[in-house]
Amino acid sequence: MVDLVSTSKVPHLKYPFPNFNPMQSEVFPFKDENLNICVMSPTGSGKTEVAELVMDSSLQKGEKALYVAPMKALVQEKVRKWRSDAHAFSKYKISELTGDHVLTPARIKELQEADIIVLTNEMLDSRCRRVDSEQSSWLLDVGTIVIDEVHLLRMEERGDALEVGLMRFTSWNQKARLVFISATVKNSEELAHWAYILNGKDTKHVRSDYRPIPLKVHYEPHPTGGKYSEREDRKIECAIDLLATFPKDDHVLFFVHTKPTGRLLLAKLKEYHFKVAFHNGDLSAEERHKVEENFKNGELDHLVATSTLAIGVNLPARRVIVVGTKRASKDVDETDILQEVGRAGRPGYDTEGDAYILVADNKFKEVVNRLQKEPEVKSMLTTKEAIGFHVISGIEQGELKSLEDIQNWYIRSFARLQGHELEVVLDQTISDLLRVRAISADPEEDLKALEVGKVAAWFYQPAPDVSAWMHNFMRILQRSKDPDDFDLAWALGNIESVEGGWLSDEFSGVKRAIEDEAFTRSYPMARSAVASVIGVFNLLKGEDIPPPCRPIVFNLRKDIQRTIGTIKTIGQLTSAYNLPAKFWSVLGIRIQMGAPRRFLPLIMLDQVGMKTARVFWENEIRSPKDVVAKADVV
């Protein structure tokens, strides 16, 4: 039993409660010690206060505090909280750093002068790559670095960036204390040991099951079978039926794993005259904040949200319904669902929280068994794709000049601690980089990045994809100076890293048509890229995208400016092609908006999106002149 520590021991932090809870009290004696801290406890148990205690210790010494969060929304929430007059940190200079920010001289000066910097995982890796070239010497002034949701090390596509970012940061700054915080994971002691490997400091490991509001988790089967749209409809009906069994004054938070499912559920709830909103990444920061406040103050009966709301943002509800355990054809990660169910139970309002997880009836026992096991953090820095990306970046920066350098770099990784031997994949990694001409092949010289490798490092892209895009665009431009929609879809989608969406028999016709068209044009296409090409082709035509292709298209759309920058730059750098800026601008707009070519004159107008463009087109308004001439029609 831990004796509770009075918050009066840190009166300057102005906490509104008299005592720290058991988990916080266990950490308190170590807040000023020169050691790392690894805290694993349930969602809603007060881990942020632990982070603040250690950050405060550094701030009191005149050192910077770095807070690394997994998502832009969480970065913005922390900055908003700490800048508010009610918080003790409001007296400090606080800066946020996400992918939206351009490093102008003014921004660099702001970061150098900031006391607290809140940034995303990817920004940590990015800034540590460019300590000299982008004047990120402020990293050396950091006394504490907090890694929120450190279990994201296990996430595909993102975990390796966090792992390498921490390796880079601690190679530059050995004095900073590491604070790992997360919901409980099975191998938390292993994470604590990795913290010691990174900076050589002893690590205090705190593992707690304390949660202020007891949580009950229920598993509810939902029917499967039939077409994708039919399955989604039945899943939503199950969620609505479940809602009908709750007390009428209960506020419910629905978590969905795709935006189309969220929109369908939102529409269904509105049919029942509920006051409800949909919290998702399409909303601006201000819009998301307004939705959150409306839910907190009771102006909304219920809230539909994507899983982004589950991570870090403090928005509990009496009950939570998790609408399925799949994201398209892939399983939702256990840690995501753990975070979602953790939002059930409002401190100060409820004596308990209830979470309901809708599970497919044909996989019920298998899925429930998976979700009931405590998740384990496994390194993502194990594949030749992930290793290849970080190796080429290290070579381009001049950090990795030989195979020995690469070996020494990998020794400090979480992957190596977990028993992964680099030799297993290094030969294939180097072979792939040589194959796509990303690095030089002279064994007598230091490893050196060539054009493909440089662009891969600059734009954070896999080198084989950069090479594929370059050759694809060369090919379609040789066929036509004005590529059509199929040309563009093939050139964008036919790359090595894309994961083939599962195409059931109902899509066999469109799959065959795409393959036949590629054959007709003499375009080679990997089997795994077919779903990608179908998705991009339908997007450019303004048509519905088959459900298995939607995650691929979503990833392309959210990152299209970086992708276009990559393709444009490699063409210019190699003199393979040099298209006018308008070509790339139009392509980016079309991908972002899902706009057919015929709509271009309309969507280029201010405040005209696809919905308005379709209305114009249906009313035979096809050009800016038509808009003026037929203004009375719309």
PDB file of N, CA and C in Angstrom, residues 519-560:
ATOM      1  N   PHE A 519      -2.163  -4.457 -69.354  1.00  0.00           N
ATOM      2  CA  PHE A 519      -1.519  -5.317 -70.356  1.00  0.00           C
ATOM      3  C   PHE A 519      -1.573  -4.664 -71.733  1.00  0.00           C
ATOM      4  N   THR A 520      -2.720  -4.083 -72.059  1.00  0.00           N
ATOM      5  CA  THR A 520      -2.894  -3.421 -73.359  1.00  0.00           C
ATOM      6  C   THR A 520      -1.883  -2.294 -73.542  1.00  0.00           C
ATOM      7  N   ARG A 521      -1.596  -1.588 -72.469  1.00  0.00           N
ATOM      8  CA  ARG A 521      -0.664  -0.446 -72.538  1.00  0.00           C
ATOM      9  C   ARG A 521       0.782  -0.861 -72.267  1.00  0.00           C
ATOM     10  N   SER A 522       0.984  -2.165 -72.090  1.00  0.00           N
ATOM     11  CA  SER A 522       2.331  -2.702 -71.792  1.00  0.00           C
ATOM     12  C   SER A 522       2.877  -2.163 -70.481  1.00  0.00           C
ATOM     13  N   TYR A 523       1.991  -1.997 -69.516  1.00  0.00           N
ATOM     14  CA  TYR A 523       2.405  -1.555 -68.184  1.00  0.00           C
ATOM     15  C   TYR A 523       2.518  -2.776 -67.272  1.00  0.00           C
ATOM     16  N   PRO A 524       3.687  -3.087 -66.766  1.00  0.00           N
ATOM     17  CA  PRO A 524       3.790  -4.178 -65.791  1.00  0.00           C
ATOM     18  C   PRO A 524       3.129  -3.762 -64.484  1.00  0.00           C
ATOM     19  N   MET A 525       2.543  -4.729 -63.781  1.00  0.00           N
ATOM     20  CA  MET A 525       1.872  -4.375 -62.517  1.00  0.00           C
ATOM     21  C   MET A 525       1.983  -5.534 -61.533  1.00  0.00           C
ATOM     22  N   ALA A 526       2.518  -5.220 -60.352  1.00  0.00           N
ATOM     23  CA  ALA A 526       2.609  -6.218 -59.299  1.00  0.00           C
ATOM     24  C   ALA A 526       1.209  -6.596 -58.826  1.00  0.00           C
ATOM     25  N   ARG A 527       1.016  -7.867 -58.488  1.00  0.00           N
ATOM     26  CA  ARG A 527      -0.298  -8.315 -58.040  1.00  0.00           C
ATOM     27  C   ARG A 527      -0.758  -7.538 -56.812  1.00  0.00           C
ATOM     28  N   SER A 528       0.176  -7.200 -55.929  1.00  0.00           N
ATOM     29  CA  SER A 528      -0.178  -6.476 -54.706  1.00  0.00           C
ATOM     30  C   SER A 528      -0.616  -5.046 -54.979  1.00  0.00           C
ATOM     31  N   ALA A 529      -0.328  -4.541 -56.196  1.00  0.00           N
ATOM     32  CA  ALA A 529      -0.658  -3.147 -56.509  1.00  0.00           C
ATOM     33  C   ALA A 529      -2.003  -2.990 -57.199  1.00  0.00           C
ATOM     34  N   VAL A 530      -2.666  -4.095 -57.549  1.00  0.00           N
ATOM     35  CA  VAL A 530      -3.918  -4.004 -58.305  1.00  0.00           C
ATOM     36  C   VAL A 530      -4.968  -3.193 -57.545  1.00  0.00           C
ATOM     37  N   ALA A 531      -5.148  -3.494 -56.249  1.00  0.00           N
ATOM     38  CA  ALA A 531      -6.149  -2.767 -55.460  1.00  0.00           C
ATOM     39  C   ALA A 531      -5.817  -1.288 -55.376  1.00  0.00           C
ATOM     40  N   SER A 532      -4.526  -0.974 -55.295  1.00  0.00           N
ATOM     41  CA  SER A 532      -4.104   0.424 -55.240  1.00  0.00           C
ATOM     42  C   SER A 532      -4.458   1.155 -56.529  1.00  0.00           C
ATOM     43  N   VAL A 533      -4.164   0.533 -57.662  1.00  0.00           N
ATOM     44  CA  VAL A 533      -4.457   1.161 -58.947  1.00  0.00           C
ATOM     45  C   VAL A 533      -5.963   1.324 -59.134  1.00  0.00           C
ATOM     46  N   ILE A 534      -6.739   0.319 -58.750  1.00  0.00           N
ATOM     47  CA  ILE A 534      -8.208   0.423 -58.839  1.00  0.00           C
ATOM     48  C   ILE A 534      -8.702   1.598 -58.010  1.00  0.00           C
ATOM     49  N   GLY A 535      -8.222   1.698 -56.775  1.00  0.00           N
ATOM     50  CA  GLY A 535      -8.671   2.763 -55.882  1.00  0.00           C
ATOM     51  C   GLY A 535      -8.358   4.147 -56.419  1.00  0.00           C
ATOM     52  N   VAL A 536      -7.114   4.344 -56.909  1.00  0.00           N
ATOM     53  CA  VAL A 536      -6.717   5.660 -57.425  1.00  0.00           C
ATOM     54  C   VAL A 536      -7.478   5.973 -58.718  1.00  0.00           C
ATOM     55  N   PHE A 537      -7.676   4.966 -59.565  1.00  0.00           N
ATOM     56  CA  PHE A 537      -8.409   5.160 -60.813  1.00  0.00           C
ATOM     57  C   PHE A 537      -9.840   5.630 -60.539  1.00  0.00           C
ATOM     58  N   ASN A 538     -10.520   4.955 -59.622  1.00  0.00           N
ATOM     59  CA  ASN A 538     -11.889   5.358 -59.275  1.00  0.00           C
ATOM     60  C   ASN A 538     -11.923   6.737 -58.634  1.00  0.00           C
ATOM     61  N   LEU A 539     -10.919   7.039 -57.813  1.00  0.00           N
ATOM     62  CA  LEU A 539     -10.839   8.355 -57.184  1.00  0.00           C
ATOM     63  C   LEU A 539     -10.737   9.452 -58.238  1.00  0.00           C
ATOM     64  N   LEU A 540      -9.875   9.253 -59.235  1.00  0.00           N
ATOM     65  CA  LEU A 540      -9.685  10.262 -60.278  1.00  0.00           C
ATOM     66  C   LEU A 540     -10.923  10.402 -61.167  1.00  0.00           C
ATOM     67  N   LYS A 541     -11.707   9.346 -61.250  1.00  0.00           N
ATOM     68  CA  LYS A 541     -12.940   9.416 -62.034  1.00  0.00           C
ATOM     69  C   LYS A 541     -14.109   9.958 -61.221  1.00  0.00           C
ATOM     70  N   GLY A 542     -13.888  10.160 -59.913  1.00  0.00           N
ATOM     71  CA  GLY A 542     -14.969  10.642 -59.057  1.00  0.00           C
ATOM     72  C   GLY A 542     -16.001   9.591 -58.761  1.00  0.00           C
ATOM     73  N   GLU A 543     -15.617   8.315 -58.827  1.00  0.00           N
ATOM     74  CA  GLU A 543     -16.548   7.214 -58.602  1.00  0.00           C
ATOM     75  C   GLU A 543     -16.311   6.582 -57.237  1.00  0.00           C
ATOM     76  N   ASP A 544     -17.270   5.756 -56.806  1.00  0.00           N
ATOM     77  CA  ASP A 544     -17.143   5.069 -55.528  1.00  0.00           C
ATOM     78  C   ASP A 544     -15.904   4.184 -55.528  1.00  0.00           C
ATOM     79  N   ILE A 545     -15.235   4.161 -54.384  1.00  0.00           N
ATOM     80  CA  ILE A 545     -14.024   3.354 -54.244  1.00  0.00           C
ATOM     81  C   ILE A 545     -14.389   2.050 -53.545  1.00  0.00           C
ATOM     82  N   PRO A 546     -14.058   0.888 -54.119  1.00  0.00           N
ATOM     83  CA  PRO A 546     -14.365  -0.388 -53.454  1.00  0.00           C
ATOM     84  C   PRO A 546     -13.806  -0.405 -52.031  1.00  0.00           C
ATOM     85  N   PRO A 547     -14.571  -0.888 -51.064  1.00  0.00           N
ATOM     86  CA  PRO A 547     -14.119  -0.865 -49.656  1.00  0.00           C
ATOM     87  C   PRO A 547     -12.710  -1.398 -49.416  1.00  0.00           C
ATOM     88  N   PRO A 548     -12.297  -2.515 -50.049  1.00  0.00           N
ATOM     89  CA  PRO A 548     -10.926  -2.985 -49.775  1.00  0.00           C
ATOM     90  C   PRO A 548      -9.839  -2.003 -50.214  1.00  0.00           C
ATOM     91  N   CYS A 549     -10.187  -1.103 -51.143  1.00  0.00           N
ATOM     92  CA  CYS A 549      -9.201  -0.145 -51.652  1.00  0.00           C
ATOM     93  C   CYS A 549      -9.164   1.145 -50.835  1.00  0.00           C
ATOM     94  N   ARG A 550     -10.147   1.349 -49.980  1.00  0.00           N
ATOM     95  CA  ARG A 550     -10.273   2.642 -49.303  1.00  0.00           C
ATOM     96  C   ARG A 550      -9.099   2.979 -48.384  1.00  0.00           C
ATOM     97  N   PRO A 551      -8.588   2.038 -47.575  1.00  0.00           N
ATOM     98  CA  PRO A 551      -7.435   2.405 -46.734  1.00  0.00           C
ATOM     99  C   PRO A 551      -6.222   2.859 -47.551  1.00  0.00           C
ATOM    100  N   ILE A 552      -6.010   2.222 -48.721  1.00  0.00           N
ATOM    101  CA  ILE A 552      -4.887   2.592 -49.574  1.00  0.00           C
ATOM    102  C   ILE A 552      -5.069   4.015 -50.094  1.00  0.00           C
ATOM    103  N   VAL A 553      -6.295   4.299 -50.567  1.00  0.00           N
ATOM    104  CA  VAL A 553      -6.595   5.627 -51.095  1.00  0.00           C
ATOM    105  C   VAL A 553      -6.521   6.673 -49.990  1.00  0.00           C
ATOM    106  N   PHE A 554      -7.000   6.322 -48.797  1.00  0.00           N
ATOM    107  CA  PHE A 554      -6.931   7.244 -47.661  1.00  0.00           C
ATOM    108  C   PHE A 554      -5.483   7.637 -47.383  1.00  0.00           C
ATOM    109  N   ASN A 555      -4.584   6.657 -47.367  1.00  0.00           N
ATOM    110  CA  ASN A 555      -3.171   6.946 -47.097  1.00  0.00           C
ATOM    111  C   ASN A 555      -2.566   7.827 -48.185  1.00  0.00           C
ATOM    112  N   LEU A 556      -2.958   7.588 -49.434  1.00  0.00           N
ATOM    113  CA  LEU A 556      -2.450   8.409 -50.526  1.00  0.00           C
ATOM    114  C   LEU A 556      -2.946   9.842 -50.391  1.00  0.00           C
ATOM    115  N   ARG A 557      -4.233  10.018 -50.106  1.00  0.00           N
ATOM    116  CA  ARG A 557      -4.813  11.367 -50.059  1.00  0.00           C
ATOM    117  C   ARG A 557      -4.242  12.194 -48.914  1.00  0.00           C
ATOM    118  N   LYS A 558      -4.079  11.562 -47.763  1.00  0.00           N
ATOM    119  CA  LYS A 558      -3.618  12.333 -46.603  1.00  0.00           C
ATOM    120  C   LYS A 558      -2.171  12.788 -46.760  1.00  0.00           C
ATOM    121  N   ASP A 559      -1.431  12.135 -47.652  1.00  0.00           N
ATOM    122  CA  ASP A 559      -0.007  12.433 -47.797  1.00  0.00           C
ATOM    123  C   ASP A 559       0.348  12.816 -49.231  1.00  0.00           C
ATOM    124  N   ILE A 560      -0.642  13.284 -50.004  1.00  0.00           N
ATOM    125  CA  ILE A 560      -0.421  13.464 -51.427  1.00  0.00           C
ATOM    126  C   ILE A 560       0.605  14.557 -51.732  1.00  0.00           C
TER     127      ILE A 560
END
